[in-house]
PDB file of C-alpha atoms in Angstrom:
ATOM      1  CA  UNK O   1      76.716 166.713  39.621  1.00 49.00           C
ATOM      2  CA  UNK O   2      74.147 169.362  38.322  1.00 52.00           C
ATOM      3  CA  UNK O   3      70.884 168.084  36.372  1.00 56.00           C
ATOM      4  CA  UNK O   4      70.899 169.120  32.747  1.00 60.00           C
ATOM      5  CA  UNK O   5      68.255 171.696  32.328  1.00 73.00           C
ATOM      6  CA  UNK O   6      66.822 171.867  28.417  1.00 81.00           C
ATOM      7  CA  UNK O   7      66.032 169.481  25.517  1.00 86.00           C
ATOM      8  CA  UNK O   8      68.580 167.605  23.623  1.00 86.00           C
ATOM      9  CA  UNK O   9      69.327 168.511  20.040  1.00 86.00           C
ATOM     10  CA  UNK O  10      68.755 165.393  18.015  1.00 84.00           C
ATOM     11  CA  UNK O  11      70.589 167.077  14.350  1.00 84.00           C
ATOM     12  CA  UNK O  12      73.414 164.184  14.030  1.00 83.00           C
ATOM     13  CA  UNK O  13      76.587 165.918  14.880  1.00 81.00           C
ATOM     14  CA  UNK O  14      75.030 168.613  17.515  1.00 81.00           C
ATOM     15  CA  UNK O  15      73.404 166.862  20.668  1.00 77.00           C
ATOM     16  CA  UNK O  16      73.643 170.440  22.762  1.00 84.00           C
ATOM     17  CA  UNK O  17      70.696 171.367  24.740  1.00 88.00           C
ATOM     18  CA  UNK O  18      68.552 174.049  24.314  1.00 88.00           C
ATOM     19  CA  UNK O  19      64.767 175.768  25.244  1.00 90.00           C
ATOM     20  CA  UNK O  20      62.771 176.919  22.987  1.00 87.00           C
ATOM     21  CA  UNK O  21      62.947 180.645  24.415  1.00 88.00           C
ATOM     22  CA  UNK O  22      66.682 180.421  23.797  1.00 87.00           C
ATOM     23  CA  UNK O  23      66.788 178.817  19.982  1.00 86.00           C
ATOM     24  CA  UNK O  24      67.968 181.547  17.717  1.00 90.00           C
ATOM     25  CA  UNK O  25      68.854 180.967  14.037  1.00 90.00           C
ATOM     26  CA  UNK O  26      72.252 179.461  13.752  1.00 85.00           C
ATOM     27  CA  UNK O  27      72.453 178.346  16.950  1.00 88.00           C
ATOM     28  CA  UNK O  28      72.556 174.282  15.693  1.00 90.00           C
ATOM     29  CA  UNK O  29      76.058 173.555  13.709  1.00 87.00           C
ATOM     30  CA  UNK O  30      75.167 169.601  12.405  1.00 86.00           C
ATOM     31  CA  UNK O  31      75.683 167.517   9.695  1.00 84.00           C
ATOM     32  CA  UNK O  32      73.436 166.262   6.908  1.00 79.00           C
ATOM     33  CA  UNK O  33      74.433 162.709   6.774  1.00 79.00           C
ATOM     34  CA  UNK O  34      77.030 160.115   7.256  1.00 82.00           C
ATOM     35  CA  UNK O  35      78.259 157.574   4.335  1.00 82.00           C
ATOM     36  CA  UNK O  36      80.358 154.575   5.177  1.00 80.00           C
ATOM     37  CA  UNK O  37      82.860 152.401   2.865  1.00 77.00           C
ATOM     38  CA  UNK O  38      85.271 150.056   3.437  1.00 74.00           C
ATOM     39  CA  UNK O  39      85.926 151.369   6.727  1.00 74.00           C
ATOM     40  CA  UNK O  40      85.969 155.362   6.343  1.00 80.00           C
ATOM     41  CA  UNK O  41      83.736 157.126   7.743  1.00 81.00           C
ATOM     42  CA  UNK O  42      82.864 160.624   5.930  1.00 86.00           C
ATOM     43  CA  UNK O  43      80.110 163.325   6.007  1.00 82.00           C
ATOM     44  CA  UNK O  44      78.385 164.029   2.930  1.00 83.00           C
ATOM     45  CA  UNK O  45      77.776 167.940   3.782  1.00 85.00           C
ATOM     46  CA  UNK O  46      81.365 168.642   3.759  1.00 86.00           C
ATOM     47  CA  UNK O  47      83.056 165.969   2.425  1.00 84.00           C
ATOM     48  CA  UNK O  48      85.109 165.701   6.230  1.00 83.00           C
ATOM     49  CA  UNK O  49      86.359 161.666   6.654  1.00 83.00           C
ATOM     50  CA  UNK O  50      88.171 159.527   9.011  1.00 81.00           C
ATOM     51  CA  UNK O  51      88.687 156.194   9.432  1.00 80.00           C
ATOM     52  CA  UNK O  52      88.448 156.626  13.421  1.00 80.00           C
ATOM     53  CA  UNK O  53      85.132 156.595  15.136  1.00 77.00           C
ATOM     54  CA  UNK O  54      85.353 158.527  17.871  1.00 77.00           C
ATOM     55  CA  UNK O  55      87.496 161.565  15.188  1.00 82.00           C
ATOM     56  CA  UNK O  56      84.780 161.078  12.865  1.00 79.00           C
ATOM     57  CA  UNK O  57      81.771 162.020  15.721  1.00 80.00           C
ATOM     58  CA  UNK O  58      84.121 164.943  16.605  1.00 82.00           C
ATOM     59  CA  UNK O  59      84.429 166.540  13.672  1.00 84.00           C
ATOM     60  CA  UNK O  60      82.405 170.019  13.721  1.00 86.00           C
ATOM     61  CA  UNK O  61      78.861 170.469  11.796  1.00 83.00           C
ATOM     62  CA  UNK O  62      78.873 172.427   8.913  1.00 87.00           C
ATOM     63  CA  UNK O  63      75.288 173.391   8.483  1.00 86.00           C
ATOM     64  CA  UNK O  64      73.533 175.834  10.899  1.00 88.00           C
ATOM     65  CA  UNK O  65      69.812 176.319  11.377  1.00 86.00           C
ATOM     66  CA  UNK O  66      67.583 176.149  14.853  1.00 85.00           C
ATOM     67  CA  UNK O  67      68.059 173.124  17.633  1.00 82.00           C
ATOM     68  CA  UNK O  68      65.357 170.722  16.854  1.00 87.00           C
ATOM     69  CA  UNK O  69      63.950 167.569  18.884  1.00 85.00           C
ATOM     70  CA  UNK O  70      62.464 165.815  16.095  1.00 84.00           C
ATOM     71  CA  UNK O  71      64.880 163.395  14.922  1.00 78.00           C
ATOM     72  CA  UNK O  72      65.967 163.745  11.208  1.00 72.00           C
ATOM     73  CA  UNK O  73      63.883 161.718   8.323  1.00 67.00           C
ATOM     74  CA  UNK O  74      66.189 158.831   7.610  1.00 53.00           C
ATOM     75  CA  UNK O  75      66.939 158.414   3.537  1.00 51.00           C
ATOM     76  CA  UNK O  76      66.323 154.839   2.059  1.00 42.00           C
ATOM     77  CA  UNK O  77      69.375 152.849   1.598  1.00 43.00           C
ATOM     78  CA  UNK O  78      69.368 150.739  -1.764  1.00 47.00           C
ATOM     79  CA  UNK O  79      69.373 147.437  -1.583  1.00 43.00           C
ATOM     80  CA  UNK O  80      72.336 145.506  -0.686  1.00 47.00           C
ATOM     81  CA  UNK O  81      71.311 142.304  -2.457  1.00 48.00           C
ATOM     82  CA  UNK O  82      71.789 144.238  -6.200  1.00 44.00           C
ATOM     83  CA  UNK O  83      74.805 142.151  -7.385  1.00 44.00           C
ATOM     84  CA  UNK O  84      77.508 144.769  -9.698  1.00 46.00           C
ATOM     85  CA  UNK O  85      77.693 143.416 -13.573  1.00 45.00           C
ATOM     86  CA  UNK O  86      81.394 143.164 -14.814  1.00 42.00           C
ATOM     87  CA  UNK O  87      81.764 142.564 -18.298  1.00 44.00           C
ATOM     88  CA  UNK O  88      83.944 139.058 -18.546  1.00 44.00           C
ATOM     89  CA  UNK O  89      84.595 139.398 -21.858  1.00 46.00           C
ATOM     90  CA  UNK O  90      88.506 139.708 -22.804  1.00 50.00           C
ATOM     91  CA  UNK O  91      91.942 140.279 -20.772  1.00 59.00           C
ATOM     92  CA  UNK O  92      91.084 144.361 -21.755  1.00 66.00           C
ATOM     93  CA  UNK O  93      88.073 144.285 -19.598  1.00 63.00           C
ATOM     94  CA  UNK O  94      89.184 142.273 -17.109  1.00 63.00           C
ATOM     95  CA  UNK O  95      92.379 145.211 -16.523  1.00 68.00           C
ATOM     96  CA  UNK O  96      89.997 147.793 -16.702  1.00 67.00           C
ATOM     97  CA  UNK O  97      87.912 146.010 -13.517  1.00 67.00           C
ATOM     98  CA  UNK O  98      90.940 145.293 -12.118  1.00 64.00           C
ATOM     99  CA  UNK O  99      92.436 148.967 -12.550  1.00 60.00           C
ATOM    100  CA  UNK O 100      88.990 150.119 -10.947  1.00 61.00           C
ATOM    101  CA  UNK O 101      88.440 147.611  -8.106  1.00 63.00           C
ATOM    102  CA  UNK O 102      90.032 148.968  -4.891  1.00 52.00           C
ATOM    103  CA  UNK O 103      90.035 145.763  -3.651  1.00 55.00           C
ATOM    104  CA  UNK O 104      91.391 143.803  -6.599  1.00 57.00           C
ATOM    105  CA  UNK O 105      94.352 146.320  -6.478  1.00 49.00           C
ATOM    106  CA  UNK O 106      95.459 145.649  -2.995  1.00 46.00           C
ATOM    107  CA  UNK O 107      95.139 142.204  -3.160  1.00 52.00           C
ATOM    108  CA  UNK O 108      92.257 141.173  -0.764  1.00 50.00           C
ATOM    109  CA  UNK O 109      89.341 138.872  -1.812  1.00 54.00           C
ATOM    110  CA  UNK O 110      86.882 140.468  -3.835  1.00 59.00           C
ATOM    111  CA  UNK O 111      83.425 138.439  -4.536  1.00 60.00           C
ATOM    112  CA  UNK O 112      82.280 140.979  -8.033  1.00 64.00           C
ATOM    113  CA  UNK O 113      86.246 140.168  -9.344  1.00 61.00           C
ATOM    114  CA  UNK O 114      86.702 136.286  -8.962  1.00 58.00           C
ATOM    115  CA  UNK O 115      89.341 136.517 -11.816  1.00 50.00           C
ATOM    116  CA  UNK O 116      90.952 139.353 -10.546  1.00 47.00           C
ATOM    117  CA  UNK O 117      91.426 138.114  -7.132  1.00 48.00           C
ATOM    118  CA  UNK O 118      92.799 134.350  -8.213  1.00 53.00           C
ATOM    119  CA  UNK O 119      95.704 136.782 -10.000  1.00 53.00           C
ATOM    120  CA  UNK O 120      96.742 138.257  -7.252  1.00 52.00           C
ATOM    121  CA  UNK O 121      96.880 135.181  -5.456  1.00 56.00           C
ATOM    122  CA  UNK O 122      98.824 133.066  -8.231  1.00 63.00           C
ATOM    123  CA  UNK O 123     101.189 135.838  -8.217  1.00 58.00           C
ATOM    124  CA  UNK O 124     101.940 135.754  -4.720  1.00 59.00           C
ATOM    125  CA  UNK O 125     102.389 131.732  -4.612  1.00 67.00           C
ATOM    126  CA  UNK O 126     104.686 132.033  -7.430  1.00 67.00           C
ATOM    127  CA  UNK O 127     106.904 134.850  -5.548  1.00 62.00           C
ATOM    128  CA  UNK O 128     106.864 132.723  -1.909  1.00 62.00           C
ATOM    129  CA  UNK O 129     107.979 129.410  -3.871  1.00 65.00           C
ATOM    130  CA  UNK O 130     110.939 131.286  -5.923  1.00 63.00           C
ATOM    131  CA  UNK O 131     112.002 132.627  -1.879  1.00 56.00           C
ATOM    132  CA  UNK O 132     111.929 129.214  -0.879  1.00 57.00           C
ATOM    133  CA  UNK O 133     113.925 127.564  -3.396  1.00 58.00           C
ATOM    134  CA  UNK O 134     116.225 130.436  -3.279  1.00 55.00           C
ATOM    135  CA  UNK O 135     119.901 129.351  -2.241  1.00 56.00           C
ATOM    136  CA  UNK O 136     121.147 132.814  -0.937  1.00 61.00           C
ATOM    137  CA  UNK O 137     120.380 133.424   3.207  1.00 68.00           C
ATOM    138  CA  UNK O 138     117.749 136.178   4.040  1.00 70.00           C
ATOM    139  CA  UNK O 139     119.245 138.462   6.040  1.00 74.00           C
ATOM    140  CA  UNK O 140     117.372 139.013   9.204  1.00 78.00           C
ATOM    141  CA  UNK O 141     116.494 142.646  10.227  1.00 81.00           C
ATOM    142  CA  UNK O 142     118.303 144.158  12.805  1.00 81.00           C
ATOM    143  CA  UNK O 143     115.590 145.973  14.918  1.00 81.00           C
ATOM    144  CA  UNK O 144     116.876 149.706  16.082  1.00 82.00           C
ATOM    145  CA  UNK O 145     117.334 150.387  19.747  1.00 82.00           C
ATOM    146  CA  UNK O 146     114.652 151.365  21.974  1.00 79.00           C
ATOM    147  CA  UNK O 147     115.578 154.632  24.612  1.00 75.00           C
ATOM    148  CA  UNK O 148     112.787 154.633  27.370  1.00 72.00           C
ATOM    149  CA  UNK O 149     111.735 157.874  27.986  1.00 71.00           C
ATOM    150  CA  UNK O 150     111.994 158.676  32.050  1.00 66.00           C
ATOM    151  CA  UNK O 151     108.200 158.694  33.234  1.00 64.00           C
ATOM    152  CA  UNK O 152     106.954 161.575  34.795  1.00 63.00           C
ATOM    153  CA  UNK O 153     103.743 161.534  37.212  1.00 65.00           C
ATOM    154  CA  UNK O 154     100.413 162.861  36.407  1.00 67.00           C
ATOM    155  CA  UNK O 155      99.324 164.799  39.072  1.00 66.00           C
ATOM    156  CA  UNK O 156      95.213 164.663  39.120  1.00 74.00           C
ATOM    157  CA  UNK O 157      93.185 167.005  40.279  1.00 80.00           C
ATOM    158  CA  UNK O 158      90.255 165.219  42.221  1.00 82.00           C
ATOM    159  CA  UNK O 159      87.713 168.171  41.947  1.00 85.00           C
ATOM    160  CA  UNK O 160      88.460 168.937  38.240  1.00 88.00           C
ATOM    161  CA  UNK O 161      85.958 168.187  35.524  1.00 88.00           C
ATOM    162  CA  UNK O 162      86.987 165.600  33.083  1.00 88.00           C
ATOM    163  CA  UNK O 163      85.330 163.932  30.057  1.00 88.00           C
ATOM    164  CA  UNK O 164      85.156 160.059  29.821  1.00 89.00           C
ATOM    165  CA  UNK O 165      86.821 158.893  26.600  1.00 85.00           C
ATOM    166  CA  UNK O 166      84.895 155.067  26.624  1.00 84.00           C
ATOM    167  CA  UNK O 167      82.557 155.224  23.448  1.00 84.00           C
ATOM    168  CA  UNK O 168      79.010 155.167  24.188  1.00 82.00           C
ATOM    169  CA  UNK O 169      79.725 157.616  27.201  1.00 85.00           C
ATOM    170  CA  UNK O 170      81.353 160.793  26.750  1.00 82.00           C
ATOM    171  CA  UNK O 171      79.831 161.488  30.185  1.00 87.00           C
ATOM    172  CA  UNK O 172      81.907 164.865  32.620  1.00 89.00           C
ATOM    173  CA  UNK O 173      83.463 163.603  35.689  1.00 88.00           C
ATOM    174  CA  UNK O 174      85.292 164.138  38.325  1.00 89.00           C
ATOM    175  CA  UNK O 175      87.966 161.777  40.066  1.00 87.00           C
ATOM    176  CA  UNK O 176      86.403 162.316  43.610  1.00 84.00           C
ATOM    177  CA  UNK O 177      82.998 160.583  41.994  1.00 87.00           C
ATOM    178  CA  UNK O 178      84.278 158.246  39.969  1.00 87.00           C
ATOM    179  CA  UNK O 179      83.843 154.619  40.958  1.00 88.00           C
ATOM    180  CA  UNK O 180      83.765 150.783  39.712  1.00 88.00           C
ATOM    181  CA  UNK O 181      80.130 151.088  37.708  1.00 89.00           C
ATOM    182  CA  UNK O 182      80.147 155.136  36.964  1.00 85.00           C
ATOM    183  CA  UNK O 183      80.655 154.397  33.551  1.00 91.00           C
ATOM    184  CA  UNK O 184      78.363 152.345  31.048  1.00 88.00           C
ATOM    185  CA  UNK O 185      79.815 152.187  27.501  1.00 88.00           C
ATOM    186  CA  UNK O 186      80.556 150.173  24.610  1.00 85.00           C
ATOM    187  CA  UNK O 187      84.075 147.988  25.370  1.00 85.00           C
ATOM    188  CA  UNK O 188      84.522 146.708  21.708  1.00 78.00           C
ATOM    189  CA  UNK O 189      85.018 148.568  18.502  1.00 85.00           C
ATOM    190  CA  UNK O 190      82.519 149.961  16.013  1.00 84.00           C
ATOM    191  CA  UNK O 191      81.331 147.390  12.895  1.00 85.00           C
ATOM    192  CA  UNK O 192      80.423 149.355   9.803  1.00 84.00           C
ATOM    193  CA  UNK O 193      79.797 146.919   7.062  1.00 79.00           C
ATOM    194  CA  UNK O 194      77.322 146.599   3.949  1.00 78.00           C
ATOM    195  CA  UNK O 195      75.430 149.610   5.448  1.00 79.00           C
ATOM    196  CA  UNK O 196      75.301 147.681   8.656  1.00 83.00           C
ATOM    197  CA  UNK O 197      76.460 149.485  11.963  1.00 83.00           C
ATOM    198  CA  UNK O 198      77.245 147.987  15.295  1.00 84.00           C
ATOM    199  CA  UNK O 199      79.102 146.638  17.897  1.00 82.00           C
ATOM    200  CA  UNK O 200      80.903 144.188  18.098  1.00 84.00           C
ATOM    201  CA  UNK O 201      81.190 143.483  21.894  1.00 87.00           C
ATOM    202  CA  UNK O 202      77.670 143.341  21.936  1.00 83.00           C
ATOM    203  CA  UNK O 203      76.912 142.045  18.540  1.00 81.00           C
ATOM    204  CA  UNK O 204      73.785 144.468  17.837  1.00 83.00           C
ATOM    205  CA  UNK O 205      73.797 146.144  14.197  1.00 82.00           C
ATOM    206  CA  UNK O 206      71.205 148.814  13.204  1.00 84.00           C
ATOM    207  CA  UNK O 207      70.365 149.735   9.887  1.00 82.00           C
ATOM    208  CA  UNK O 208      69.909 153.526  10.305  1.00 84.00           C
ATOM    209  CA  UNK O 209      72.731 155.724  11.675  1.00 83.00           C
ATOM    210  CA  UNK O 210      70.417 157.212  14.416  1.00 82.00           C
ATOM    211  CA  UNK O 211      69.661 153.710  15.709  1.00 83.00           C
ATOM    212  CA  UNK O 212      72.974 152.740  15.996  1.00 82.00           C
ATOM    213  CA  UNK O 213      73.880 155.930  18.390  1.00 82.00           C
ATOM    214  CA  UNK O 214      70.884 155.257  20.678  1.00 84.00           C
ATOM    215  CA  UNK O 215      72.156 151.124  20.954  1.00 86.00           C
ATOM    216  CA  UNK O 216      72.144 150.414  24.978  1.00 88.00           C
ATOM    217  CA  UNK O 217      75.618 149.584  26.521  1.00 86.00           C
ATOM    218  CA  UNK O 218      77.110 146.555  27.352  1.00 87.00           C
ATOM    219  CA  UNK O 219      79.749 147.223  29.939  1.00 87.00           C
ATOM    220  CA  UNK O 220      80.487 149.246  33.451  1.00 89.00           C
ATOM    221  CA  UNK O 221      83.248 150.303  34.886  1.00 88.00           C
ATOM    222  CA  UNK O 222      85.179 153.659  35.907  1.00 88.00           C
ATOM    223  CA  UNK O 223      85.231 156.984  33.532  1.00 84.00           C
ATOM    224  CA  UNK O 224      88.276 156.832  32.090  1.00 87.00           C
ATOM    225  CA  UNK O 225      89.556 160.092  30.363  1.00 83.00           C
ATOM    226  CA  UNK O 226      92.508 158.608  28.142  1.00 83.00           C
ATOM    227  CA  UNK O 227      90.971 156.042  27.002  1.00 71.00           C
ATOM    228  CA  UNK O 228      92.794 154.870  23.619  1.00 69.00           C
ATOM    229  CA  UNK O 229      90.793 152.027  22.644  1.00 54.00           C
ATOM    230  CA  UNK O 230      90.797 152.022  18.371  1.00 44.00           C
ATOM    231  CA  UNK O 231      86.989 151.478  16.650  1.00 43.00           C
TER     232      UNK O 231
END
């Protein structure tokens, strides 16, 4: 496999190499920065989400400017210890933090809306006791049939360039190199939580967004270039 010949790009959303005698204006498409909430992942340049890892890395950079190897300032994060006021006082505020809580409204635990989340549950007790008292059978679904589609072979070409799906690699290969420890990669999903990113095979968080990219893998194996696992 050739060497790479250049510097790496470190604008998040690039990583291309360049030299500095080939480094014209607009050559660099990245993105500003990344913001993370209850598991979506979206850029703040352009407003471009997804709740998959390896889509969200994938999506294109909407900024251009000049490759650069000086990695971007990081912003300061506020603190995660600041605890959200809600106004307890009468059933109208408690709606209206209700009505605005994403997690009060879809019914999972929610430490800033005690109230709002012993509803939820109370109303869900009361519907699974009136289904168990309940005289009349519940009719069973009837699953619908499953047609298997005849399988056709892959043919592979062993010369051709391919690029490893694992996350953490991304690495080109080619079938005729591959082997049992080609590939080093992450084998467990993505963590994002309370500003917090890591992995969860490996159980290393980071902080800052750049950090988290340049974590060490935890796992060999071969380049695999369907890989499917979710993050």
């Amino acid at each position: 496999m050739a060497k790479e010949e250049g510097t790496r790009c470190q604008r998040i959303g690039c990583d291309a190499l360049f030299t500095p005698d080939n480094n014209p204006e607009g050559s660099c498409h990245y993105h500003s920065g990344p913001l993370f909430h209850d598991g979506g992942k979206e850029w703040s340049c352009c407003k471009q989400r997804s709740h998959d890892f390896s889509l969200f890395l994938s999506i294109p950079g909407c900024t251009t400017g000049k490759h650069t190897s000086e990695k971007p300032a990081s912003k300061a994060a506020p603190s995660p210890n600041k605890s959200k006021q809600v106004s307890s006082g009468g059933n109208t505020s408690l709606n209206a933090a209700q009505a605005a809580c994403i997690r009060c409204r879809q019914g999972f635990f929610c430490s800033d809306h005690g109230q709002c989340s012993k509803a939820v549950v109370a109303a869900a007790a009361q519907l699974s006791s009136q289904k168990l008292t309940s005289s009349e059978p519940i009719p069973k679904p009837v699953p619908p049939p499953v047609t298997k589609k005849a399988s056709v072979p892959k043919v592979i070409d062993l010369n051709a360039n391919q690029v490893c799906k694992h996350k953490g690699c991304g690495n080109t290969f080619t079938e005729k190199e591959n082997h049992s420890t080609a590939c080093h990669y992450h084998p467990g999903p993505a963590v994002f939580h309370d500003r917090s990113k890591g992995w969860a095979c490996c159980d290393v968080h980071m902080k800052d967004f750049d950090e988290f990219l340049t974590i060490p893998t935890c796992a060999t194996g071969w380049h695999d270039a369907n890989a499917t696992d979710s993050v």
